[in-house]
Short mmCIF file of C-alpha atoms in Angstrom, two decimals:
data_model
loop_
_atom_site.label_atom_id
_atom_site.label_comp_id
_atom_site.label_asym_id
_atom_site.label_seq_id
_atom_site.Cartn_x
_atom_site.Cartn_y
_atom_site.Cartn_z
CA UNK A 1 2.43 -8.93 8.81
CA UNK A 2 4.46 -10.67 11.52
CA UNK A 3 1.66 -13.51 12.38
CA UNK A 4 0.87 -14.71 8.93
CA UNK A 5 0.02 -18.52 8.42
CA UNK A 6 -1.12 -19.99 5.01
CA UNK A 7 -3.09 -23.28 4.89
CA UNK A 8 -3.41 -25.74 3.25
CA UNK A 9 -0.38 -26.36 1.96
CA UNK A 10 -0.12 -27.96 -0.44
CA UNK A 11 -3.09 -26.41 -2.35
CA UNK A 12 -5.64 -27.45 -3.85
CA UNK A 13 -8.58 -25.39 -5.05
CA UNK A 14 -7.83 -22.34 -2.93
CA UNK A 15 -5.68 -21.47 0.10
CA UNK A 16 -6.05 -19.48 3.21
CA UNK A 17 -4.12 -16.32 4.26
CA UNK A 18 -4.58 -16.42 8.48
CA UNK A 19 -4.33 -12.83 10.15
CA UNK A 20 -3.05 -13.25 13.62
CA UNK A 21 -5.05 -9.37 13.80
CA UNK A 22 -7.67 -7.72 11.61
CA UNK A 23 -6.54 -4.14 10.86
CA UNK A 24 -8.09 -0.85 9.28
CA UNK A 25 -4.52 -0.92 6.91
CA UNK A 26 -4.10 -2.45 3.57
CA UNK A 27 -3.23 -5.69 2.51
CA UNK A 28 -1.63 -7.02 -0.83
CA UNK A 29 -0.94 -10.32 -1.24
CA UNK A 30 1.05 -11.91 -4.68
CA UNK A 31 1.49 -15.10 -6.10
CA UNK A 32 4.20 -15.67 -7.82
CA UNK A 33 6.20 -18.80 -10.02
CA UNK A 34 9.58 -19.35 -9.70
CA UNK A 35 10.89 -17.37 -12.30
CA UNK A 36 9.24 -14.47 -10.41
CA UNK A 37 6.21 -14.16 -12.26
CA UNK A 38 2.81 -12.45 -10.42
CA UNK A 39 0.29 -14.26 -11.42
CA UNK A 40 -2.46 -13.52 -8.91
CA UNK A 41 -2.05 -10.15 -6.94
CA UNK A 42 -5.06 -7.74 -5.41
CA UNK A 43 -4.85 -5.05 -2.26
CA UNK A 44 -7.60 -5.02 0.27
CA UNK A 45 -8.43 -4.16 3.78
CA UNK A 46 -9.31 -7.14 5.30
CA UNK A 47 -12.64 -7.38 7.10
CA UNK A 48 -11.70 -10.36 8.75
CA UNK A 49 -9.01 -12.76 9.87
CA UNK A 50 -9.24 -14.97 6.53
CA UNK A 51 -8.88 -14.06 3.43
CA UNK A 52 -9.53 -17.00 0.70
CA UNK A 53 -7.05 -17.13 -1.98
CA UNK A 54 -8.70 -19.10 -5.20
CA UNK A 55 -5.90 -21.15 -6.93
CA UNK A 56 -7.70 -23.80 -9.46
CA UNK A 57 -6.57 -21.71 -12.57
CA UNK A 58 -3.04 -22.44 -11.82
CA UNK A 59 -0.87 -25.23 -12.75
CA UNK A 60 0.38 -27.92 -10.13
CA UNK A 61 4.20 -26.81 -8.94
CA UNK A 62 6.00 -24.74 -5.95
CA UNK A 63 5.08 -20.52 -6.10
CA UNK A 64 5.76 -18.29 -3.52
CA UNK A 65 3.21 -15.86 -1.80
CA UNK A 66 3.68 -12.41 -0.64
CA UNK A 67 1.71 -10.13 2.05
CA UNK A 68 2.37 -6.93 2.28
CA UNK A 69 0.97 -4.26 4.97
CA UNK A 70 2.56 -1.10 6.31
CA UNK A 71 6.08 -1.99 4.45
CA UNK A 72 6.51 -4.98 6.07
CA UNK A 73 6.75 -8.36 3.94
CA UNK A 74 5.75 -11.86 4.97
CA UNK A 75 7.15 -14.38 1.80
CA UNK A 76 6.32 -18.15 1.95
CA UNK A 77 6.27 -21.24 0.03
CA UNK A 78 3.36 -22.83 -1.31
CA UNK A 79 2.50 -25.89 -3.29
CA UNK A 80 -0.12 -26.68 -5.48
CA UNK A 81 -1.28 -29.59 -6.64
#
């Protein structure tokens, strides 16, 4: 969880979640408002270094985005527009 990047930001349409490594553990990810809201949230175990996050069914304004793997927790800002 350690080599996270998420592009673009700001958002448009969708947004990217970048794995440094691919690995055989799961992932969750959550977006979240400010008030702490999830409003998007799934678990997987990625397949591959990108995982596309769709975004167009949520208002423009700041949210946060979580990854989770093996207890560790990567937390970043994102904007959409």
């Amino acid at each position: 969880v350690n080599d996270i990047t998420i592009y673009p930001n700001p958002a448009v349409n969708n947004f990217i979640i970048n794995l440094k490594t691919t690995s055989i553990l799961p992932l969750k990810y959550e977006v979240f408002d400010l008030a702490g809201k999830v409003l998007k949230r799934n678990e997987l175990t990625p397949t591959n270094k990108k995982i596309d996050v769709e975004v167009s069914d949520l208002q423009s304004g700041l949210y946060f985005v979580k990854v989770a793997s093996a207890g560790k927790e990567f937390i970043s800002k994102l904007l959409i527009k």
